[in-house]
PDB file of C-alpha atoms in Angstrom:
ATOM      1  CA  MET A  91       7.825  19.690   5.794  1.00 40.00           C
ATOM      2  CA  THR A  92       7.190  15.990   6.444  1.00 47.00           C
ATOM      3  CA  THR A  93       3.968  14.179   7.003  1.00 49.00           C
ATOM      4  CA  GLU A  94       3.083  13.253  10.470  1.00 52.00           C
ATOM      5  CA  ARG A  95       2.055   9.436  10.609  1.00 60.00           C
ATOM      6  CA  VAL A  96       1.918   6.763  13.171  1.00 70.00           C
ATOM      7  CA  HIS A  97       4.059   4.264  11.316  1.00 79.00           C
ATOM      8  CA  PRO A  98       2.955   0.653  11.133  1.00 87.00           C
ATOM      9  CA  ASN A  99       5.726  -1.627  12.545  1.00 93.00           C
ATOM     10  CA  TYR A 100       7.831  -2.402   9.666  1.00 95.00           C
ATOM     11  CA  VAL A 101       9.581  -5.306  11.115  1.00 96.00           C
ATOM     12  CA  ALA A 102       6.245  -7.150  12.122  1.00 96.00           C
ATOM     13  CA  ILE A 103       4.857  -6.542   8.461  1.00 97.00           C
ATOM     14  CA  TRP A 104       8.090  -7.862   7.064  1.00 97.00           C
ATOM     15  CA  VAL A 105       8.043 -11.244   9.468  1.00 97.00           C
ATOM     16  CA  TRP A 106       4.142 -11.657   7.955  1.00 97.00           C
ATOM     17  CA  LEU A 107       5.697 -11.516   4.795  1.00 97.00           C
ATOM     18  CA  VAL A 108       8.021 -14.135   5.080  1.00 97.00           C
ATOM     19  CA  VAL A 109       5.472 -16.210   6.908  1.00 98.00           C
ATOM     20  CA  LEU A 110       3.322 -15.751   4.101  1.00 97.00           C
ATOM     21  CA  MET A 111       6.113 -16.604   1.559  1.00 97.00           C
ATOM     22  CA  VAL A 112       6.973 -19.789   3.370  1.00 97.00           C
ATOM     23  CA  ALA A 113       3.061 -20.530   3.452  1.00 96.00           C
ATOM     24  CA  GLY A 114       2.750 -20.147  -0.271  1.00 94.00           C
ATOM     25  CA  LEU A 115       5.913 -22.693  -0.679  1.00 94.00           C
ATOM     26  CA  LEU A 116       4.229 -25.138   1.582  1.00 95.00           C
ATOM     27  CA  ALA A 117       0.932 -24.885  -0.086  1.00 93.00           C
ATOM     28  CA  THR A 118       2.360 -26.481  -3.059  1.00 91.00           C
ATOM     29  CA  HIS A 119       2.980 -29.666  -1.433  1.00 91.00           C
ATOM     30  CA  LEU A 120      -0.428 -30.066  -0.156  1.00 91.00           C
ATOM     31  CA  PRO A 121      -2.359 -33.028  -1.132  1.00 90.00           C
ATOM     32  CA  LEU A 122      -4.753 -31.228  -3.193  1.00 89.00           C
ATOM     33  CA  GLY A 123      -5.704 -30.721  -6.726  1.00 87.00           C
ATOM     34  CA  LYS A 124      -3.817 -28.489  -9.056  1.00 86.00           C
ATOM     35  CA  PRO A 125      -6.538 -25.834  -9.209  1.00 87.00           C
ATOM     36  CA  ALA A 126      -6.935 -25.669  -5.550  1.00 92.00           C
ATOM     37  CA  ILE A 127      -3.238 -25.323  -4.928  1.00 92.00           C
ATOM     38  CA  ASN A 128      -3.064 -22.426  -7.597  1.00 90.00           C
ATOM     39  CA  ASN A 129      -6.015 -20.662  -5.870  1.00 92.00           C
ATOM     40  CA  LEU A 130      -4.529 -21.175  -2.614  1.00 94.00           C
ATOM     41  CA  ILE A 131      -0.750 -19.656  -3.726  1.00 95.00           C
ATOM     42  CA  PHE A 132      -2.263 -16.616  -5.394  1.00 94.00           C
ATOM     43  CA  ALA A 133      -4.880 -15.891  -2.499  1.00 96.00           C
ATOM     44  CA  ILE A 134      -1.501 -15.861  -0.501  1.00 97.00           C
ATOM     45  CA  ALA A 135       0.157 -13.579  -2.870  1.00 96.00           C
ATOM     46  CA  THR A 136      -2.836 -11.425  -2.795  1.00 96.00           C
ATOM     47  CA  VAL A 137      -2.661 -11.022   1.046  1.00 97.00           C
ATOM     48  CA  LYS A 138       1.210 -10.273   0.541  1.00 97.00           C
ATOM     49  CA  ALA A 139       0.662  -7.515  -2.022  1.00 96.00           C
ATOM     50  CA  VAL A 140      -2.156  -6.026   0.196  1.00 96.00           C
ATOM     51  CA  LEU A 141       0.054  -6.071   3.186  1.00 96.00           C
ATOM     52  CA  VAL A 142       2.961  -4.174   1.089  1.00 97.00           C
ATOM     53  CA  ALA A 143       0.578  -1.617  -0.325  1.00 95.00           C
ATOM     54  CA  LEU A 144      -1.416  -0.757   3.102  1.00 94.00           C
ATOM     55  CA  ASN A 145       1.588  -0.697   5.412  1.00 94.00           C
ATOM     56  CA  TYR A 146       4.895  -0.030   3.145  1.00 95.00           C
ATOM     57  CA  MET A 147       2.774   2.276   0.669  1.00 93.00           C
ATOM     58  CA  HIS A 148       0.831   3.871   3.328  1.00 91.00           C
ATOM     59  CA  LEU A 149      -2.548   3.226   1.565  1.00 91.00           C
ATOM     60  CA  LYS A 150      -4.254   2.776   4.829  1.00 88.00           C
ATOM     61  CA  SER A 151      -3.713   6.632   5.527  1.00 86.00           C
ATOM     62  CA  GLU A 152      -4.063   8.030   2.032  1.00 85.00           C
ATOM     63  CA  ASN A 153      -6.915  10.133   0.650  1.00 84.00           C
ATOM     64  CA  TRP A 154      -9.509   8.985  -1.863  1.00 86.00           C
ATOM     65  CA  LEU A 155      -7.419  10.372  -4.775  1.00 86.00           C
ATOM     66  CA  ILE A 156      -4.438   8.256  -4.197  1.00 88.00           C
ATOM     67  CA  TYR A 157      -6.854   5.041  -3.537  1.00 88.00           C
ATOM     68  CA  ALA A 158      -8.714   5.602  -6.790  1.00 89.00           C
ATOM     69  CA  LEU A 159      -5.278   6.011  -8.625  1.00 88.00           C
ATOM     70  CA  ALA A 160      -4.332   2.621  -7.222  1.00 90.00           C
ATOM     71  CA  ILE A 161      -7.440   0.554  -7.621  1.00 92.00           C
ATOM     72  CA  VAL A 162      -8.878   1.638 -10.954  1.00 93.00           C
ATOM     73  CA  PRO A 163      -6.046   0.342 -13.046  1.00 93.00           C
ATOM     74  CA  VAL A 164      -5.991  -2.948 -11.125  1.00 93.00           C
ATOM     75  CA  LEU A 165      -9.804  -3.403 -11.757  1.00 94.00           C
ATOM     76  CA  LEU A 166      -9.303  -2.522 -15.313  1.00 94.00           C
ATOM     77  CA  VAL A 167      -6.475  -5.129 -15.783  1.00 93.00           C
ATOM     78  CA  VAL A 168      -8.571  -7.880 -14.114  1.00 92.00           C
ATOM     79  CA  ALA A 169     -11.921  -6.980 -16.089  1.00 94.00           C
ATOM     80  CA  MET A 170      -9.758  -7.082 -19.252  1.00 91.00           C
ATOM     81  CA  THR A 171      -8.187 -10.310 -18.432  1.00 89.00           C
ATOM     82  CA  LEU A 172     -11.567 -11.843 -17.519  1.00 90.00           C
ATOM     83  CA  VAL A 173     -13.431 -10.646 -20.441  1.00 91.00           C
ATOM     84  CA  LEU A 174     -10.757 -12.205 -23.045  1.00 89.00           C
ATOM     85  CA  PHE A 175     -10.253 -15.263 -21.076  1.00 84.00           C
ATOM     86  CA  PRO A 176     -13.333 -17.247 -22.705  1.00 84.00           C
ATOM     87  CA  ASP A 177     -12.525 -16.779 -26.108  1.00 83.00           C
ATOM     88  CA  ILE A 178      -8.677 -16.884 -25.902  1.00 81.00           C
ATOM     89  CA  VAL A 179      -8.649 -20.156 -23.681  1.00 78.00           C
ATOM     90  CA  PHE A 180     -11.527 -21.777 -24.348  1.00 79.00           C
ATOM     91  CA  HIS A 181     -11.896 -21.262 -28.208  1.00 72.00           C
ATOM     92  CA  HIS A 182      -8.255 -21.640 -29.425  1.00 59.00           C
TER      93      HIS A 182
ATOM     94  CA  MET B 118      -5.530   4.607  13.301  1.00 39.00           C
ATOM     95  CA  ALA B 119      -2.817   6.554  11.221  1.00 42.00           C
ATOM     96  CA  ALA B 120      -3.201  10.439  11.603  1.00 41.00           C
ATOM     97  CA  VAL B 121      -2.138  12.425   8.390  1.00 45.00           C
ATOM     98  CA  SER B 122      -1.457  16.079   8.718  1.00 45.00           C
ATOM     99  CA  GLU B 123      -1.348  18.673   5.784  1.00 51.00           C
ATOM    100  CA  GLN B 124       1.487  17.815   3.328  1.00 65.00           C
ATOM    101  CA  SER B 125       3.479  20.207   1.490  1.00 72.00           C
ATOM    102  CA  ALA B 126       2.439  20.960  -2.168  1.00 79.00           C
ATOM    103  CA  PRO B 127       5.410  19.602  -3.978  1.00 78.00           C
ATOM    104  CA  ALA B 128       5.303  16.525  -1.635  1.00 79.00           C
ATOM    105  CA  LEU B 129       1.597  16.045  -2.710  1.00 83.00           C
ATOM    106  CA  ARG B 130       2.060  16.780  -6.316  1.00 86.00           C
ATOM    107  CA  GLY B 131       4.949  14.228  -6.347  1.00 87.00           C
ATOM    108  CA  LYS B 132       2.987  11.684  -4.657  1.00 89.00           C
ATOM    109  CA  ILE B 133       0.153  11.977  -7.331  1.00 91.00           C
ATOM    110  CA  ALA B 134       2.568  12.004  -9.963  1.00 92.00           C
ATOM    111  CA  ILE B 135       4.365   8.534  -8.918  1.00 94.00           C
ATOM    112  CA  TRP B 136       0.668   7.136  -8.284  1.00 94.00           C
ATOM    113  CA  TRP B 137       0.083   8.007 -11.717  1.00 93.00           C
ATOM    114  CA  LEU B 138       3.198   6.393 -13.076  1.00 95.00           C
ATOM    115  CA  ILE B 139       2.372   3.382 -10.936  1.00 95.00           C
ATOM    116  CA  ALA B 140      -1.076   3.199 -12.504  1.00 94.00           C
ATOM    117  CA  SER B 141       0.478   3.214 -16.085  1.00 95.00           C
ATOM    118  CA  GLU B 142       2.829   0.434 -14.730  1.00 95.00           C
ATOM    119  CA  VAL B 143      -0.091  -1.701 -13.642  1.00 95.00           C
ATOM    120  CA  MET B 144      -1.428  -1.667 -17.056  1.00 94.00           C
ATOM    121  CA  VAL B 145       1.681  -2.555 -18.752  1.00 94.00           C
ATOM    122  CA  PHE B 146       2.621  -5.504 -16.308  1.00 95.00           C
ATOM    123  CA  GLY B 147      -0.958  -6.280 -16.195  1.00 94.00           C
ATOM    124  CA  GLY B 148      -1.187  -6.691 -19.852  1.00 93.00           C
ATOM    125  CA  ALA B 149       1.704  -8.797 -20.031  1.00 95.00           C
ATOM    126  CA  VAL B 150       0.706 -10.986 -16.886  1.00 95.00           C
ATOM    127  CA  GLY B 151      -2.740 -11.352 -18.416  1.00 93.00           C
ATOM    128  CA  SER B 152      -1.379 -12.738 -21.766  1.00 92.00           C
ATOM    129  CA  TYR B 153       0.732 -15.101 -20.017  1.00 92.00           C
ATOM    130  CA  ILE B 154      -2.152 -16.482 -17.827  1.00 91.00           C
ATOM    131  CA  MET B 155      -4.198 -17.008 -20.750  1.00 90.00           C
ATOM    132  CA  ALA B 156      -1.747 -18.194 -23.006  1.00 89.00           C
ATOM    133  CA  ARG B 157      -0.442 -20.922 -20.316  1.00 87.00           C
ATOM    134  CA  ALA B 158      -4.217 -21.944 -19.566  1.00 85.00           C
ATOM    135  CA  ALA B 159      -4.612 -22.562 -23.409  1.00 84.00           C
ATOM    136  CA  SER B 160      -1.433 -24.741 -23.394  1.00 81.00           C
ATOM    137  CA  PRO B 161      -1.207 -27.272 -20.742  1.00 76.00           C
ATOM    138  CA  GLY B 162       2.489 -28.529 -21.675  1.00 76.00           C
ATOM    139  CA  TRP B 163       3.877 -25.407 -20.188  1.00 79.00           C
ATOM    140  CA  SER B 164       3.937 -26.978 -16.775  1.00 77.00           C
ATOM    141  CA  ALA B 165       6.915 -29.432 -17.941  1.00 80.00           C
ATOM    142  CA  GLU B 166       8.905 -26.267 -18.991  1.00 83.00           C
ATOM    143  CA  ALA B 167       8.181 -24.431 -15.908  1.00 83.00           C
ATOM    144  CA  ALA B 168       9.468 -27.414 -13.785  1.00 84.00           C
ATOM    145  CA  HIS B 169      12.974 -26.341 -15.126  1.00 86.00           C
ATOM    146  CA  LEU B 170      12.859 -22.990 -13.281  1.00 91.00           C
ATOM    147  CA  SER B 171      14.795 -22.918  -9.736  1.00 91.00           C
ATOM    148  CA  THR B 172      12.242 -22.490  -7.021  1.00 93.00           C
ATOM    149  CA  SER B 173      15.136 -22.226  -4.501  1.00 94.00           C
ATOM    150  CA  MET B 174      16.759 -19.225  -6.229  1.00 95.00           C
ATOM    151  CA  ALA B 175      13.128 -17.479  -6.809  1.00 96.00           C
ATOM    152  CA  THR B 176      12.681 -18.062  -3.025  1.00 96.00           C
ATOM    153  CA  ILE B 177      15.875 -16.467  -1.837  1.00 97.00           C
ATOM    154  CA  ASN B 178      15.190 -13.576  -4.420  1.00 97.00           C
ATOM    155  CA  THR B 179      11.597 -13.146  -3.006  1.00 97.00           C
ATOM    156  CA  PHE B 180      13.211 -13.124   0.546  1.00 97.00           C
ATOM    157  CA  VAL B 181      15.588 -10.479  -0.716  1.00 98.00           C
ATOM    158  CA  LEU B 182      13.033  -8.298  -2.218  1.00 97.00           C
ATOM    159  CA  LEU B 183      10.636  -8.326   0.694  1.00 97.00           C
ATOM    160  CA  THR B 184      13.382  -7.469   3.130  1.00 97.00           C
ATOM    161  CA  SER B 185      14.591  -4.456   0.773  1.00 97.00           C
ATOM    162  CA  SER B 186      10.945  -3.167   1.149  1.00 97.00           C
ATOM    163  CA  MET B 187      11.217  -3.071   4.633  1.00 97.00           C
ATOM    164  CA  THR B 188      14.594  -1.214   4.579  1.00 97.00           C
ATOM    165  CA  MET B 189      13.014   1.020   1.937  1.00 96.00           C
ATOM    166  CA  ALA B 190      10.212   1.757   4.481  1.00 95.00           C
ATOM    167  CA  MET B 191      12.642   2.510   7.262  1.00 95.00           C
ATOM    168  CA  ALA B 192      14.441   4.831   5.187  1.00 94.00           C
ATOM    169  CA  PHE B 193      11.286   6.944   5.006  1.00 92.00           C
ATOM    170  CA  ALA B 194      10.686   6.321   8.753  1.00 93.00           C
ATOM    171  CA  ALA B 195      14.342   7.777   9.444  1.00 92.00           C
ATOM    172  CA  TYR B 196      13.745  10.790   7.022  1.00 90.00           C
ATOM    173  CA  GLN B 197      10.552  11.742   9.020  1.00 88.00           C
ATOM    174  CA  LYS B 198      12.721  11.650  12.274  1.00 89.00           C
ATOM    175  CA  ASP B 199      15.065  13.937  10.578  1.00 86.00           C
ATOM    176  CA  ASP B 200      17.760  11.065  10.888  1.00 88.00           C
ATOM    177  CA  GLN B 201      19.948  11.727   7.997  1.00 88.00           C
ATOM    178  CA  ARG B 202      22.453   8.815   9.098  1.00 91.00           C
ATOM    179  CA  GLY B 203      19.474   6.418   9.234  1.00 92.00           C
ATOM    180  CA  VAL B 204      18.173   7.540   5.634  1.00 92.00           C
ATOM    181  CA  GLN B 205      21.796   6.757   4.125  1.00 93.00           C
ATOM    182  CA  LYS B 206      22.069   3.260   6.140  1.00 96.00           C
ATOM    183  CA  PHE B 207      18.670   2.106   4.908  1.00 96.00           C
ATOM    184  CA  LEU B 208      19.143   3.352   1.431  1.00 96.00           C
ATOM    185  CA  LEU B 209      22.239   1.732   1.157  1.00 97.00           C
ATOM    186  CA  CYS B 210      20.792  -1.509   2.366  1.00 97.00           C
ATOM    187  CA  THR B 211      18.042  -1.322  -0.039  1.00 97.00           C
ATOM    188  CA  ILE B 212      20.396  -0.726  -2.936  1.00 98.00           C
ATOM    189  CA  LEU B 213      22.627  -3.725  -2.044  1.00 98.00           C
ATOM    190  CA  LEU B 214      19.603  -5.986  -1.523  1.00 98.00           C
ATOM    191  CA  GLY B 215      18.318  -4.636  -4.979  1.00 98.00           C
ATOM    192  CA  LEU B 216      21.707  -5.505  -6.484  1.00 98.00           C
ATOM    193  CA  ALA B 217      21.736  -8.934  -4.905  1.00 98.00           C
ATOM    194  CA  PHE B 218      18.326  -9.715  -6.561  1.00 98.00           C
ATOM    195  CA  LEU B 219      19.847  -8.681  -9.886  1.00 98.00           C
ATOM    196  CA  GLY B 220      22.783 -10.675  -9.323  1.00 97.00           C
ATOM    197  CA  ILE B 221      20.520 -13.860  -8.711  1.00 97.00           C
ATOM    198  CA  LYS B 222      18.682 -13.328 -11.534  1.00 97.00           C
ATOM    199  CA  ALA B 223      21.447 -12.931 -13.878  1.00 97.00           C
ATOM    200  CA  TYR B 224      22.951 -16.121 -12.443  1.00 96.00           C
ATOM    201  CA  GLU B 225      19.345 -17.590 -13.155  1.00 95.00           C
ATOM    202  CA  TYR B 226      19.428 -16.424 -16.683  1.00 96.00           C
ATOM    203  CA  ILE B 227      22.950 -17.655 -17.430  1.00 95.00           C
ATOM    204  CA  SER B 228      21.936 -21.142 -16.040  1.00 94.00           C
ATOM    205  CA  HIS B 229      19.023 -21.350 -18.358  1.00 94.00           C
ATOM    206  CA  ILE B 230      20.902 -20.122 -21.480  1.00 94.00           C
ATOM    207  CA  THR B 231      23.521 -22.605 -20.908  1.00 93.00           C
ATOM    208  CA  GLU B 232      20.967 -25.271 -20.813  1.00 91.00           C
ATOM    209  CA  ASN B 233      19.480 -24.111 -24.238  1.00 87.00           C
ATOM    210  CA  ALA B 234      16.665 -22.330 -22.677  1.00 89.00           C
ATOM    211  CA  ALA B 235      16.809 -18.930 -24.198  1.00 89.00           C
ATOM    212  CA  PRO B 236      14.065 -16.589 -25.083  1.00 90.00           C
ATOM    213  CA  TRP B 237      13.592 -18.012 -28.346  1.00 90.00           C
ATOM    214  CA  SER B 238      13.197 -21.568 -27.273  1.00 87.00           C
ATOM    215  CA  GLY B 239       9.474 -21.778 -26.875  1.00 87.00           C
ATOM    216  CA  SER B 240       6.270 -19.563 -25.931  1.00 88.00           C
ATOM    217  CA  PHE B 241       6.886 -20.367 -22.274  1.00 91.00           C
ATOM    218  CA  TRP B 242      10.481 -18.984 -22.298  1.00 93.00           C
ATOM    219  CA  SER B 243       9.617 -16.090 -24.147  1.00 94.00           C
ATOM    220  CA  PHE B 244       6.991 -15.184 -21.621  1.00 94.00           C
ATOM    221  CA  TYR B 245       9.683 -15.980 -18.862  1.00 95.00           C
ATOM    222  CA  TYR B 246      12.108 -13.552 -20.088  1.00 96.00           C
ATOM    223  CA  LEU B 247       9.580 -11.019 -21.010  1.00 96.00           C
ATOM    224  CA  LEU B 248       8.018 -10.909 -17.536  1.00 97.00           C
ATOM    225  CA  THR B 249      11.277 -11.318 -15.404  1.00 97.00           C
ATOM    226  CA  GLY B 250      13.318  -9.176 -17.814  1.00 97.00           C
ATOM    227  CA  LEU B 251      10.594  -6.082 -17.695  1.00 97.00           C
ATOM    228  CA  HIS B 252      10.709  -6.519 -13.978  1.00 97.00           C
ATOM    229  CA  ALA B 253      14.733  -6.626 -13.674  1.00 97.00           C
ATOM    230  CA  LEU B 254      14.501  -3.293 -15.713  1.00 97.00           C
ATOM    231  CA  HIS B 255      12.377  -1.686 -12.967  1.00 97.00           C
ATOM    232  CA  VAL B 256      14.634  -2.952 -10.157  1.00 98.00           C
ATOM    233  CA  ILE B 257      17.596  -1.492 -12.025  1.00 98.00           C
ATOM    234  CA  ALA B 258      15.769   1.839 -12.159  1.00 97.00           C
ATOM    235  CA  GLY B 259      14.597   1.805  -8.762  1.00 97.00           C
ATOM    236  CA  VAL B 260      18.436   0.887  -7.847  1.00 98.00           C
ATOM    237  CA  VAL B 261      19.410   4.192 -10.073  1.00 97.00           C
ATOM    238  CA  VAL B 262      17.014   6.321  -8.071  1.00 96.00           C
ATOM    239  CA  ASN B 263      18.104   5.000  -4.624  1.00 96.00           C
ATOM    240  CA  VAL B 264      21.805   5.619  -5.640  1.00 97.00           C
ATOM    241  CA  ILE B 265      21.164   9.239  -6.648  1.00 95.00           C
ATOM    242  CA  LEU B 266      19.217   9.870  -3.498  1.00 94.00           C
ATOM    243  CA  LEU B 267      22.158   8.210  -1.375  1.00 94.00           C
ATOM    244  CA  LEU B 268      24.732  10.117  -3.235  1.00 93.00           C
ATOM    245  CA  ALA B 269      22.580  13.489  -2.434  1.00 91.00           C
ATOM    246  CA  ALA B 270      22.387  12.443   1.275  1.00 87.00           C
ATOM    247  CA  GLY B 271      25.953  11.828   1.385  1.00 84.00           C
ATOM    248  CA  ARG B 272      26.709  15.358   0.207  1.00 84.00           C
ATOM    249  CA  GLY B 273      24.588  16.694   3.111  1.00 77.00           C
ATOM    250  CA  LEU B 274      21.754  17.785   0.481  1.00 76.00           C
ATOM    251  CA  ARG B 275      17.968  17.230   1.739  1.00 76.00           C
ATOM    252  CA  THR B 276      16.490  14.172  -0.011  1.00 75.00           C
ATOM    253  CA  GLY B 277      12.982  15.596   1.440  1.00 78.00           C
ATOM    254  CA  TYR B 278       9.928  13.696   0.264  1.00 83.00           C
ATOM    255  CA  ARG B 279      11.632  12.181  -2.687  1.00 90.00           C
ATOM    256  CA  ILE B 280      12.363   9.217  -0.154  1.00 92.00           C
ATOM    257  CA  GLU B 281       8.889   8.584  -0.118  1.00 92.00           C
ATOM    258  CA  ILE B 282       8.515   8.860  -3.836  1.00 94.00           C
ATOM    259  CA  ALA B 283      11.239   6.513  -4.564  1.00 95.00           C
ATOM    260  CA  GLY B 284       9.821   4.154  -1.763  1.00 96.00           C
ATOM    261  CA  LEU B 285       6.376   4.036  -3.282  1.00 96.00           C
ATOM    262  CA  TYR B 286       8.009   3.005  -6.758  1.00 97.00           C
ATOM    263  CA  TRP B 287      10.353   0.358  -4.926  1.00 97.00           C
ATOM    264  CA  HIS B 288       7.172  -1.272  -2.998  1.00 97.00           C
ATOM    265  CA  PHE B 289       5.380  -1.521  -6.473  1.00 97.00           C
ATOM    266  CA  VAL B 290       8.210  -3.445  -7.955  1.00 97.00           C
ATOM    267  CA  ASP B 291       8.138  -5.640  -5.005  1.00 97.00           C
ATOM    268  CA  ILE B 292       4.386  -6.192  -5.357  1.00 97.00           C
ATOM    269  CA  VAL B 293       4.712  -7.263  -9.209  1.00 97.00           C
ATOM    270  CA  TRP B 294       7.557  -9.798  -7.937  1.00 97.00           C
ATOM    271  CA  ILE B 295       4.879 -11.197  -5.356  1.00 97.00           C
ATOM    272  CA  PHE B 296       2.775 -12.077  -8.360  1.00 96.00           C
ATOM    273  CA  LEU B 297       5.616 -12.972 -10.605  1.00 96.00           C
ATOM    274  CA  PHE B 298       6.794 -15.732  -8.028  1.00 96.00           C
ATOM    275  CA  PRO B 299       3.891 -18.002  -7.802  1.00 95.00           C
ATOM    276  CA  LEU B 300       2.820 -17.236 -11.553  1.00 94.00           C
ATOM    277  CA  LEU B 301       6.160 -18.635 -13.056  1.00 94.00           C
ATOM    278  CA  TYR B 302       7.904 -20.685 -10.245  1.00 93.00           C
ATOM    279  CA  LEU B 303       4.983 -22.369  -8.025  1.00 90.00           C
ATOM    280  CA  SER B 304       1.833 -22.565 -10.118  1.00 83.00           C
ATOM    281  CA  TYR B 305       1.231 -25.984 -12.114  1.00 69.00           C
TER     282      TYR B 305
END
């Protein structure tokens, strides 16, 4: 038995991913400071990851249990890094 | 808005199992990536070493992996339409793209090592080989799973919901690379 789903347009998503990849590359040539460029390229990477997760991994149409399994470890990793950042980066 | 009908119990169990695995992998990669970010932020000199990496090679590899994610999703769509030939065709494309990614990565490794940038050449290179090596191992695992599914489909066996399970893993590996690309090759 298969799951009946209205599929996203996988090719259109791929086009967006490629456009964002190029945008990330071009962003490194912008006349901005290093922190601004770094923030920009990681923001673009996050958008790409969300596009893949929502459309190719079908998180757009999943139930709360799958959502929790996907989001909780990401939040833990971000929290762990942020908590350790001041001590490791600024004290050593 | 997508509509989801009832799923079979094995399919749902399989999906929960793979998401559980992905959750644990997020912690593994997250720990390594978090360590790299903190170590690099505390050591400004790493930018000069990162400049030795080939952005063009990594860009080609990013394109290859993004395309493989699309073909993997199309394999799942073909399965849902009961199109066995489509499943085989898109699985084969995904496998070939995965092998292309590994080939380019191997070429990069050989280039760096011949330029005396081995894993023990400094902290940056240790992290580079750890992060990309760990990722490459996951690509190899994904290729092996896809080859098994392709062989099963070729023998007329039903691959069933396993296509979706394998796809979830493959897309996760793609997401990891989406972050490794700017982290190692683009950031200053």
